[in-house]
Short mmCIF file of C-alpha atoms in Angstrom, two decimals:
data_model
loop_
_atom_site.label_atom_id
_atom_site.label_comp_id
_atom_site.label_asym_id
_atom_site.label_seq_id
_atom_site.Cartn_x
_atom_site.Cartn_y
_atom_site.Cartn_z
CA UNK G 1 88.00 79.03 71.72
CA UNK G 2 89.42 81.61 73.19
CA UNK G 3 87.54 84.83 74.67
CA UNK G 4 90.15 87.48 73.91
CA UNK G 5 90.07 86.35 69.71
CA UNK G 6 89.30 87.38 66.96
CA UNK G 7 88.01 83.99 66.02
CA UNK G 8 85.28 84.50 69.21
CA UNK G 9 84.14 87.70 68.06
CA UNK G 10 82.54 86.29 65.12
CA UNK G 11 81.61 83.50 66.55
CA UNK G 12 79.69 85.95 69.24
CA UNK G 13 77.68 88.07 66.25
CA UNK G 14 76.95 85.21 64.20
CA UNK G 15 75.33 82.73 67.16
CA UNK G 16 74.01 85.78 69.05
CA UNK G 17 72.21 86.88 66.11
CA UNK G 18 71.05 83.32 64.81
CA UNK G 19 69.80 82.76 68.20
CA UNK G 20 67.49 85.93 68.01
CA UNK G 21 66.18 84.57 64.69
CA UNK G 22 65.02 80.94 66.01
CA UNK G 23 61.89 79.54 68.16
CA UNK G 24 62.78 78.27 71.35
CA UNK G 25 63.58 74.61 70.30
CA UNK G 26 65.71 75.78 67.41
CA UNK G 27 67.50 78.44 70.23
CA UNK G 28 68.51 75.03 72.31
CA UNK G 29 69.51 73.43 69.89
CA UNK G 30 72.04 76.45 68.19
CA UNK G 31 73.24 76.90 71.86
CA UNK G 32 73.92 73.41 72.07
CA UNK G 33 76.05 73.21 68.81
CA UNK G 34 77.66 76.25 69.15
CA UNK G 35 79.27 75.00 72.72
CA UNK G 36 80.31 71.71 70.88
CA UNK G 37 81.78 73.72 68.20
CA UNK G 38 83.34 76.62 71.23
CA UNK G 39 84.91 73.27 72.74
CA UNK G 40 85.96 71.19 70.06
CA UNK G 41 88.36 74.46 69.11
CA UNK G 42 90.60 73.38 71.45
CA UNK G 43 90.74 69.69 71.27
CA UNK G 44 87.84 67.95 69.80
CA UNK G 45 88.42 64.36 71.44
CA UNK G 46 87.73 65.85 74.94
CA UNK G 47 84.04 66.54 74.01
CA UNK G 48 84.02 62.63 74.57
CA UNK G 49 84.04 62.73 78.05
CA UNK G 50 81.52 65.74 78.40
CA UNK G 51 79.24 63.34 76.54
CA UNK G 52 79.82 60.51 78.57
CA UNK G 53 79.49 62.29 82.23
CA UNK G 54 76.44 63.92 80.78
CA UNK G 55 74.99 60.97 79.39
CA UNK G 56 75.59 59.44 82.93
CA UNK G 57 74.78 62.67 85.18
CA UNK G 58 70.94 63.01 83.36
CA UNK G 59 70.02 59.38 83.47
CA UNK G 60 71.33 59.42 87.52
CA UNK G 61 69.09 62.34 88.07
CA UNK G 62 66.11 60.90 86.56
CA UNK G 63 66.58 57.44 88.15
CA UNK G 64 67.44 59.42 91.69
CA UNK G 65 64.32 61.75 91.43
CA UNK G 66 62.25 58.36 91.11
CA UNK G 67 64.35 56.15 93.46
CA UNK G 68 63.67 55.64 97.60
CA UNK G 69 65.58 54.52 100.33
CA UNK G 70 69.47 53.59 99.95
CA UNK G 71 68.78 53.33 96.06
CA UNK G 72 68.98 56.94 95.46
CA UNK G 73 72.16 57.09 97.56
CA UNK G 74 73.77 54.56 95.53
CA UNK G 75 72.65 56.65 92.27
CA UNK G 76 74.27 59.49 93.32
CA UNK G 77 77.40 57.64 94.21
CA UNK G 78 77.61 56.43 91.01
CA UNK G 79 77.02 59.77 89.40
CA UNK G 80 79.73 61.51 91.52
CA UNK G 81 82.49 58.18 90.96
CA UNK G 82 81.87 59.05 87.21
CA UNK G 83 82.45 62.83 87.63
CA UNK G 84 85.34 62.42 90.34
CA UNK G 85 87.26 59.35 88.21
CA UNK G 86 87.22 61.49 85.39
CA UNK G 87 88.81 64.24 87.29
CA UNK G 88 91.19 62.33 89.16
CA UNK G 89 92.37 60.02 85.82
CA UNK G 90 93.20 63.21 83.81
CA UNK G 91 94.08 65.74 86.00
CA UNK G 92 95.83 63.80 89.27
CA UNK G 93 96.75 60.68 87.97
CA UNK G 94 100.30 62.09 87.15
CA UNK G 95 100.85 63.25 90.56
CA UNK G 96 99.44 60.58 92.52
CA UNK G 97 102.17 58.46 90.57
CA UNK G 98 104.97 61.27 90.72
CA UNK G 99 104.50 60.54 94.64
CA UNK G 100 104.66 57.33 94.70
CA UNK G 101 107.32 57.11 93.12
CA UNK G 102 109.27 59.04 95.97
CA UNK G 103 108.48 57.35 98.22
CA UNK G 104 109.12 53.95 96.55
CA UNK G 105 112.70 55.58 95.54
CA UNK G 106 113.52 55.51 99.14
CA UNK G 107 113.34 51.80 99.07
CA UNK G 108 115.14 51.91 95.91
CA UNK G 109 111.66 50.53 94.34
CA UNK G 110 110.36 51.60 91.02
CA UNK G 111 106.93 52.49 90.58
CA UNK G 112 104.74 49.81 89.20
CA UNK G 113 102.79 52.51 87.03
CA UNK G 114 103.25 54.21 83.84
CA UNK G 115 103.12 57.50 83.49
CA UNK G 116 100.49 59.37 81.14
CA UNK G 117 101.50 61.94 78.34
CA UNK G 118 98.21 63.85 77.66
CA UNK G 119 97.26 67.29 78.09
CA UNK G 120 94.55 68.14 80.95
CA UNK G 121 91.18 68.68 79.06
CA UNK G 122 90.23 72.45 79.21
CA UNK G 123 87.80 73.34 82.28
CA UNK G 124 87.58 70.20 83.39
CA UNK G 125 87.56 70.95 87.21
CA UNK G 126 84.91 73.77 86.17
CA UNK G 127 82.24 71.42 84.08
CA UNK G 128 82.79 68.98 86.30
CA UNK G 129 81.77 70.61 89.22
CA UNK G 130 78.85 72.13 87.94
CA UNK G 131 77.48 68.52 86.84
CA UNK G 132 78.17 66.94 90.11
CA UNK G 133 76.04 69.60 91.82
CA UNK G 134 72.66 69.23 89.45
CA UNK G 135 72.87 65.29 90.58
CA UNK G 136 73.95 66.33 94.41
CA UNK G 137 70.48 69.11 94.24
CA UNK G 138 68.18 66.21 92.76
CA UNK G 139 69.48 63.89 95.67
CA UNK G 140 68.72 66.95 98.21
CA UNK G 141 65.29 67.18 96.74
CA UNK G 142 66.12 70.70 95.51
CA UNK G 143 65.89 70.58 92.22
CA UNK G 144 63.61 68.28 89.68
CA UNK G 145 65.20 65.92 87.48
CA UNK G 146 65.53 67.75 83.75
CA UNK G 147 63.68 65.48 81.72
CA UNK G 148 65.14 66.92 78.52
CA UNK G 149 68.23 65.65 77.41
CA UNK G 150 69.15 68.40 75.32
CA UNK G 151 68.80 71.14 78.07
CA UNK G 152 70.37 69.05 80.73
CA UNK G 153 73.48 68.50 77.96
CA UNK G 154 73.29 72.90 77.46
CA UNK G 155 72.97 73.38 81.30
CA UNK G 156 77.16 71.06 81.30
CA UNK G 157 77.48 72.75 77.97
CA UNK G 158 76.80 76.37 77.98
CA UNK G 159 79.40 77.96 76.56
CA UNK G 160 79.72 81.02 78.12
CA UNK G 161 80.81 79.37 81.17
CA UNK G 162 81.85 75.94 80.19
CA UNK G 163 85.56 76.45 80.52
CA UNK G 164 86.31 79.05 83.51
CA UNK G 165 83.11 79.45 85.67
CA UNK G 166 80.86 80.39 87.35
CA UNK G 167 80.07 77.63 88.13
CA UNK G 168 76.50 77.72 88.18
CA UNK G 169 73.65 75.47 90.14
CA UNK G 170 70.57 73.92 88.13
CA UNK G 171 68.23 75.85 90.33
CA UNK G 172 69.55 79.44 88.90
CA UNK G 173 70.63 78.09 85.09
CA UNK G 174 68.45 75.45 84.11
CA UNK G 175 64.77 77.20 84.19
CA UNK G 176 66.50 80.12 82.11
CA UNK G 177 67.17 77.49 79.12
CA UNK G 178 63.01 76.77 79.71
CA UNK G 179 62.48 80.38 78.69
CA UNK G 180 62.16 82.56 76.16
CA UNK G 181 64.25 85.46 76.26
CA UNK G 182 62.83 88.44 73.48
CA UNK G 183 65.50 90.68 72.53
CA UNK G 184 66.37 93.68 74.38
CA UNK G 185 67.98 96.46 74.84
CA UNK G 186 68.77 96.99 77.83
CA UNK G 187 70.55 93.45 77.93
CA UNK G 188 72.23 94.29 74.96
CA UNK G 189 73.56 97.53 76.26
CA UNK G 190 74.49 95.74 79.89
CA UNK G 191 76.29 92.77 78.17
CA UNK G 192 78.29 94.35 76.02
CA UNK G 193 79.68 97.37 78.50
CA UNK G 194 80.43 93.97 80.98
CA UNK G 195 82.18 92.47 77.63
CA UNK G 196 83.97 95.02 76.98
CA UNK G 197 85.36 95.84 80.25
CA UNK G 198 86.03 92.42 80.83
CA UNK G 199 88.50 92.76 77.32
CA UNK G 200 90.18 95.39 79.31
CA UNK G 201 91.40 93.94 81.95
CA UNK G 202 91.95 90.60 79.92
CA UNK G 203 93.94 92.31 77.21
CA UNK G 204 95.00 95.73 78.62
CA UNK G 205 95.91 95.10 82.74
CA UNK G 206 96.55 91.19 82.87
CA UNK G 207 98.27 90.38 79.61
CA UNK G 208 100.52 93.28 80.53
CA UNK G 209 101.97 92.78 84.16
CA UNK G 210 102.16 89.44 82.63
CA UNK G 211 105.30 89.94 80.67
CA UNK G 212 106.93 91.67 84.45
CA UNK G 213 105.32 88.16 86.05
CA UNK G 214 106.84 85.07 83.30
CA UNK G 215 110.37 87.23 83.99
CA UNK G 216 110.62 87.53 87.61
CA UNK G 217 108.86 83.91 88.28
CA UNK G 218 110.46 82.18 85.47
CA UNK G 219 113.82 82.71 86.48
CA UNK G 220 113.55 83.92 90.42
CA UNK G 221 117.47 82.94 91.06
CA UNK G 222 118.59 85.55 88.57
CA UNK G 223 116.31 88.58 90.16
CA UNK G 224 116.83 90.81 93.52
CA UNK G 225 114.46 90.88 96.70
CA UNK G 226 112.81 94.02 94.90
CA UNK G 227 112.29 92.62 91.91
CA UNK G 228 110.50 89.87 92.70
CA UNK G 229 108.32 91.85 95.05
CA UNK G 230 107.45 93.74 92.43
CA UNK G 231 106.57 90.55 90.02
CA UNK G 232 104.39 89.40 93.13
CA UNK G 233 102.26 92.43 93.53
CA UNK G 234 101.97 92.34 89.74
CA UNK G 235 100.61 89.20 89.81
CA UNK G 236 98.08 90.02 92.48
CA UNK G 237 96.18 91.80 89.84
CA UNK G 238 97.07 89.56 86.82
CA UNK G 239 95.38 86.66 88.04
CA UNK G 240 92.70 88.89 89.33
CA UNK G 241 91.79 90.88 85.79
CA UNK G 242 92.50 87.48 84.22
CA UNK G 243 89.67 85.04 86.19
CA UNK G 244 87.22 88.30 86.63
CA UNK G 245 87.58 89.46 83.57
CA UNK G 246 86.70 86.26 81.99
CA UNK G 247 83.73 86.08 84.30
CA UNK G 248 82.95 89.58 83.06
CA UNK G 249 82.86 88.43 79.49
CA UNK G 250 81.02 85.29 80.06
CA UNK G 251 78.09 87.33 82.08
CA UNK G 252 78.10 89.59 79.31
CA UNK G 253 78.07 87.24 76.92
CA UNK G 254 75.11 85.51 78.38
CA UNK G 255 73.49 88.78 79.24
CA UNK G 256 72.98 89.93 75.57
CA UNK G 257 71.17 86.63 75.01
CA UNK G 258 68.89 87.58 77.88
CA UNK G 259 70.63 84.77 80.51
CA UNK G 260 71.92 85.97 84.02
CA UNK G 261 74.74 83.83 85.28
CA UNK G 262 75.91 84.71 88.83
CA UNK G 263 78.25 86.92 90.09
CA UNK G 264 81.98 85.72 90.28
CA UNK G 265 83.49 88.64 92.36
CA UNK G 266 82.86 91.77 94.40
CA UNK G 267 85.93 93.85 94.68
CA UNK G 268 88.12 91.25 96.51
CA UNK G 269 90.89 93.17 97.12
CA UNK G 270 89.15 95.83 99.38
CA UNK G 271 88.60 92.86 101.93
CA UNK G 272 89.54 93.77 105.32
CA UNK G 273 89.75 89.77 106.58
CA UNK G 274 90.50 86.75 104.86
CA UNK G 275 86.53 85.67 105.20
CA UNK G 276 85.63 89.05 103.59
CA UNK G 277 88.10 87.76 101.04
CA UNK G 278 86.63 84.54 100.32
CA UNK G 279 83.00 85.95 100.04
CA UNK G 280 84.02 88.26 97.22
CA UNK G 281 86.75 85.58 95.71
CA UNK G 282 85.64 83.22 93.43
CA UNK G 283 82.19 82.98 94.78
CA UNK G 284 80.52 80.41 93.28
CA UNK G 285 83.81 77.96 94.21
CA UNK G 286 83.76 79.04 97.71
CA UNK G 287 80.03 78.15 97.86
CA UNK G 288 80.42 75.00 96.29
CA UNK G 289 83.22 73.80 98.91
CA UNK G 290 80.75 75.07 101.17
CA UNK G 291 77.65 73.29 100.64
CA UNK G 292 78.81 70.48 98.82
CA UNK G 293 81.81 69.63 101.38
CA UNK G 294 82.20 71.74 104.50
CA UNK G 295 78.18 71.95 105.68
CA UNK G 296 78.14 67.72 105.19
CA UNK G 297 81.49 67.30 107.18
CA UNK G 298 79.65 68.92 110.00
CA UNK G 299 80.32 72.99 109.04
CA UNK G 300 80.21 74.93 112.17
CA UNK G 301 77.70 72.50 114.18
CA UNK G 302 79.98 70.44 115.21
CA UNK G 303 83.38 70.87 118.49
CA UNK G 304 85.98 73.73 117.82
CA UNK G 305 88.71 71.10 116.89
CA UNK G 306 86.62 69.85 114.48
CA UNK G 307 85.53 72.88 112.88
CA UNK G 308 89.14 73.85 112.41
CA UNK G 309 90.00 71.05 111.11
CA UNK G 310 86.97 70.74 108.48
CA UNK G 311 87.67 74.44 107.44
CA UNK G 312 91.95 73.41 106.84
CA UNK G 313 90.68 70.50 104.79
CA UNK G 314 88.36 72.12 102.87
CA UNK G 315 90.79 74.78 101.87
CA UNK G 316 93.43 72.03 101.07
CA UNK G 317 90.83 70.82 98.56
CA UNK G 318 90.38 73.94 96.96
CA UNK G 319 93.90 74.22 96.51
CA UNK G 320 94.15 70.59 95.26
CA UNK G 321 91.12 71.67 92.77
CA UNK G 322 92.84 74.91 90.99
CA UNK G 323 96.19 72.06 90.54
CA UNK G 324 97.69 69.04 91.24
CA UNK G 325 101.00 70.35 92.96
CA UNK G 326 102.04 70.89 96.22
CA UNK G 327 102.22 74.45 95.42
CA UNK G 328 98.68 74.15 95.18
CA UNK G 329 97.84 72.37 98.39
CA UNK G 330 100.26 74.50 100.49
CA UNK G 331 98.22 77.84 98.93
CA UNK G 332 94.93 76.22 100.06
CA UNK G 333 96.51 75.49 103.30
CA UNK G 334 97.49 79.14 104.43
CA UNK G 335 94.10 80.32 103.26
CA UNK G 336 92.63 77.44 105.84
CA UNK G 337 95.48 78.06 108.66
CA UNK G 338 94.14 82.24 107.97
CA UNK G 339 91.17 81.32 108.73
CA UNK G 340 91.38 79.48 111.88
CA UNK G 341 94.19 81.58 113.53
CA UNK G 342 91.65 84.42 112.70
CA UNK G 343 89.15 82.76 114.54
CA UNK G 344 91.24 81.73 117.84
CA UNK G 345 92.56 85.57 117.71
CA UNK G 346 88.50 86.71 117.91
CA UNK G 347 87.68 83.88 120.40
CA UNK G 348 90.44 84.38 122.76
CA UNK G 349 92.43 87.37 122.06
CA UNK G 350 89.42 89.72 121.30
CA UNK G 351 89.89 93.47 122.10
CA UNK G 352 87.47 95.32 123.73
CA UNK G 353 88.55 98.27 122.42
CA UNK G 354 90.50 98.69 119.63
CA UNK G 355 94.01 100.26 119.99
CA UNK G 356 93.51 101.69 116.66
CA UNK G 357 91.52 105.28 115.80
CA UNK G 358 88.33 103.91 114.15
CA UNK G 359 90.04 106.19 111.25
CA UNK G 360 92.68 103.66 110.67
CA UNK G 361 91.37 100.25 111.09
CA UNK G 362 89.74 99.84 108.57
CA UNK G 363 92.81 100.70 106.18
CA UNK G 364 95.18 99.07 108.39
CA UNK G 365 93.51 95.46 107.97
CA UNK G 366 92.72 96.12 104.47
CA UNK G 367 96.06 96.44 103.62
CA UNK G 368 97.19 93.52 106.00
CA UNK G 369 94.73 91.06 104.11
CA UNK G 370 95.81 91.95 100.95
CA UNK G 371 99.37 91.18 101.91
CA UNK G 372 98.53 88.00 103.34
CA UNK G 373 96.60 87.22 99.81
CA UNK G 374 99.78 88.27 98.01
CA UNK G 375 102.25 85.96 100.18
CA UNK G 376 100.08 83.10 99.18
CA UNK G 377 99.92 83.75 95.42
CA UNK G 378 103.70 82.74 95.59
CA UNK G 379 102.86 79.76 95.88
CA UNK G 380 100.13 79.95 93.20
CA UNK G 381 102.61 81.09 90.96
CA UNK G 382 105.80 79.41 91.64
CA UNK G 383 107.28 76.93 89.15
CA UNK G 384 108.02 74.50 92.15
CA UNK G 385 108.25 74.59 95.99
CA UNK G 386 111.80 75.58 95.57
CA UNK G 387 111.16 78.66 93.16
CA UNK G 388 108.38 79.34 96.08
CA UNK G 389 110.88 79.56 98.98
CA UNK G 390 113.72 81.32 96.88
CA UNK G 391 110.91 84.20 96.18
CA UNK G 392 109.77 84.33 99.70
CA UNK G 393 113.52 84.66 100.76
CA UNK G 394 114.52 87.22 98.67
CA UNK G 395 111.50 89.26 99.23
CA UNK G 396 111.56 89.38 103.10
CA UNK G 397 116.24 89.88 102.62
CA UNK G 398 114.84 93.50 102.71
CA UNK G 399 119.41 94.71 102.80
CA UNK G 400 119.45 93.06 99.24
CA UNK G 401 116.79 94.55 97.25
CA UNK G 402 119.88 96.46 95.50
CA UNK G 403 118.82 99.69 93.44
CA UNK G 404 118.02 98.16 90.23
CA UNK G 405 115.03 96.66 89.32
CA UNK G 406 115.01 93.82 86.50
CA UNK G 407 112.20 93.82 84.25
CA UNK G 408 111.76 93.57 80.32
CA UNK G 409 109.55 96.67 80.69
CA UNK G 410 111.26 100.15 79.80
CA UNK G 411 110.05 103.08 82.64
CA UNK G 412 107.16 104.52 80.82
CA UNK G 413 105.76 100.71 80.52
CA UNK G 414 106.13 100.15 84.19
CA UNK G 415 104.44 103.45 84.88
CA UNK G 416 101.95 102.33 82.93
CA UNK G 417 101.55 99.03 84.64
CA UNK G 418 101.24 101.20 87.66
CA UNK G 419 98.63 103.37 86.80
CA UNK G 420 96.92 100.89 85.23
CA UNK G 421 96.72 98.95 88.63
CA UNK G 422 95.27 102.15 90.32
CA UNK G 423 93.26 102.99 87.66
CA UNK G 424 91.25 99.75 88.17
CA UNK G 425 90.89 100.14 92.35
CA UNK G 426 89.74 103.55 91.67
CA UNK G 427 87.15 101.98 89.04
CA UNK G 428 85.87 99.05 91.40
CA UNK G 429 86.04 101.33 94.51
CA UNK G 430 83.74 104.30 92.99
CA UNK G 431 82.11 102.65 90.02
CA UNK G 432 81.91 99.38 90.81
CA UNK G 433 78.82 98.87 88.33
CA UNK G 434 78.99 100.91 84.87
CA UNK G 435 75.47 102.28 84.26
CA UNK G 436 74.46 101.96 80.68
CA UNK G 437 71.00 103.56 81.09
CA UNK G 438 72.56 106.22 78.89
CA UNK G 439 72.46 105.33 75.84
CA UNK G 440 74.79 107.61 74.34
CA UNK G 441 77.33 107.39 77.35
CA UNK G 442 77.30 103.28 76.79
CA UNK G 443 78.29 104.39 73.23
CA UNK G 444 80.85 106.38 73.86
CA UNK G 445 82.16 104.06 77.07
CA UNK G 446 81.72 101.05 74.62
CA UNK G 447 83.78 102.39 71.26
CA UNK G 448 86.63 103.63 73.89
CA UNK G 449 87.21 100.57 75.79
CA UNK G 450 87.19 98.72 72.22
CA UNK G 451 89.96 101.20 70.94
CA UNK G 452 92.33 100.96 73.97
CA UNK G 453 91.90 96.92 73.97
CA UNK G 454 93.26 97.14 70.32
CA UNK G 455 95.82 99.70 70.63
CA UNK G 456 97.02 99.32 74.34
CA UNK G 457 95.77 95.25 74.42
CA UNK G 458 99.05 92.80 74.65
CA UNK G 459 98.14 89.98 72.34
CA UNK G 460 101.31 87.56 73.16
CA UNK G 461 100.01 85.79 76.45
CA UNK G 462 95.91 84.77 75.19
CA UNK G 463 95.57 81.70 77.50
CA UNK G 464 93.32 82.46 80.60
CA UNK G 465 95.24 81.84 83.50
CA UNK G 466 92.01 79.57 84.95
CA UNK G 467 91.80 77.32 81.85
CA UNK G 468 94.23 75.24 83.18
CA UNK G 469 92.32 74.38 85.96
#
């Protein structure tokens, strides 16, 4: 079911206020259904495999929480095989063989495997992730085994989250489903305003510079250098408003019913180093690549060369993760090669002084990381490797950007786009959390945003960009 619907919006009133009319029990329960049903909207067969991981995932994390010795290692093998094979069947199976088969071509070999003609189950990456960690935390000794099947299925389940994140650990979700949460106000007020604004920049920012992206990226051959820089800064903040405001609505969402899910992102884009970046990006992904995969590879506790090369891999499995495509991996990659080049530059190429007025650096590298980010969502957005390097040339053939700029857009739109763009950076830079302590002012903020999501809100691109992932 999708966020930005109609069909969610009664959905939202009706379980929100069932779930204020229940006991406990019957709460869990309602929860529980209402994710099946959230899920099942968008193909019902898929629930299969949330059973079947979750079936596997509690009984591993009782038997692990009992187990000793190389027993409970072996549990949690066979709880992460289950979680990874599902991944790696539905969502890299396809590309695995699409190699293979290029590399068998050049021995004019064909490739012993069929291919599969099935669409990727919705979130999978995200629910699958958050299940492998609740068996990972038992192992670690973090976390007790959830002895109730029901609220270990809701903890996978939850449907605020299930499909696009956060992606939560047991220790901050899985006591909330323990409590009782009384209706208030305050929550109300806070999850709503975080709803609503999340709408916005669904609706309103990314659905819009959407229809300047699917024209320049679609087609990048038929545009000028201009153009397509122009669809690439778009874009920056499309895929932004798209993935944060979903995380806005699903913290609001959860909010109202008295839940706090984590935060997903803190103002990325004012970043002034590709760290900063990743510690306001996507948060609860970057620390789940982080304690799940860099810190047991060694982190930084182990030689330089082998730091470097555990923070490259990592970031090639993060790209990997949002797709299977080398687009993808090559993304992750320049994040990782960032990274370390950022870190030889400090280590051996540190400045005493800066050359810089203290005035200006700050702006200057904020505006230099951002630009890096935006080179790499090329590659995020491409249709192909050779879409990627036709945008890339274009945009850096600065004698061809030609006087005209293509877009479907008519000038007032594109202003529009424009304003809307500075609009939010003025937003997140001075008001980065909207106080709703004010009753009437949450009114008033609440009833506006609702009436320019329905009269300024684009309607023809509803898929969440992250969905696919």
């Amino acid at each position: 079911m999708l966020f930005n619907s109609l069909q969610f919006i009664f959905f939202f009133i009706v379980v929100t206020l069932a779930y204020f009319s229940l006991p406990h029990r019957g709460r869990i329960w309602l929860l529980l259904l209402a994710s099946c049903y959230f899920y099942a909207v968008f193909k019902p067969i898929y629930i299969l495999i949330l059973f079947v991981t979750i079936v596997v995932d509690y009984f591993a994390g009782i038997l692990i929480a009992d187990a000793t010795g190389k027993k409970r290692k072996w549990l949690l093998i066979l709880s992460l095989i289950t979680n990874i094979g599902f991944l790696a069947y539905f969502k890299y199976y396809n590309f695995l063989n699409t190699n293979l088969a290029i590399i068998l071509s050049k021995f004019d070999t064909p490739t012993p495997f069929a291919f599969l003609d099935f669409a990727l189950p919705i979130g999978l990456s995200f629910h699958t992730f958050q299940a492998m960690s609740y068996t990972i935390e038992v192992y670690r000794r973090n976390q007790k085994a959830e002895k109730d099947f029901i609220i270990y299925a809701l903890y996978v389940m939850f449907y605020p989250q299930l499909v696009a994140g956060p992606i939560e650990r047991p220790q901050n979700l899985l006591w909330q489903f323990h409590s009782y949460f009384k209706y208030d106000f305050g929550n109300l007020k806070e999850g709503l305003i975080r709803i609503a604004w999340g709408m916005f920049k669904k609706v309103v920012i990314a659905d819009r510079l959407a229809l300047m992206v699917d024209y320049c990226y679609d087609n990048p051959q038929d545009h000028n250098g201009l153009t397509l820089l122009i669809g690439t800064i778009f874009f920056t903040f499309q895929i932004y408003c798209d993935f944060s405001g979903y995380s806005d609505i699903a913290i609001g969402t959860a909010r109202v019913m008295g839940f706090k899910l984590m935060e997903n992102f803190d103002t990325p884009y004012f970043s002034t180093s590709i760290s900063e970046f990743w510690r306001r990006w996507h948060i609860s992904l970057s620390g789940w690549f982080r304690d799940y995969l860099y810190i047991p590879m060694g982190g930084n506790r182990v030689g330089e060369k082998r730091m470097y090369f555990n923070r490259f891999f990592v970031f090639m499995m993060s790209g990997l993760w949002h797709g299977a495509a080398w687009t993808f991996v090559i993304w992750g990659a320049l994040h990782g090669l960032y990274l370390i080049l950022a870190q030889i530059r400090d280590k051996y190429f540190k400045l005493k002084t800066s050359i810089l007025p203290r005035f200006l650096s700050k702006p200057i590298n904020l505006i230099f990381t951002f630009i890096l980010v935006m080179l790499t969502w090329v590659f995020f957005r491409a249709k192909g490797l050779t879409n990627a390097k036709i945008i890339l040339q274009k945009i850096f053939s600065f004698g061809n950007y030609g006087n005209t700029i293509h877009s479907p857009l008519n000038n007032v739109e594109m202003i529009f786009c424009w304003l809307l763009i500075a609009g939010l950076l003025l937003k997140e830079k001075f008001y980065k959390i909207i106080d709703t302590t004010n009753t009437p002012r949450f009114y008033l903020l609440f009833i506006v945003l609702m009436i320019v999501c329905y009269f300024f809100g684009v309607f023809e691109s509803n898929q969440f960009i992250y969905f696919q992932f």
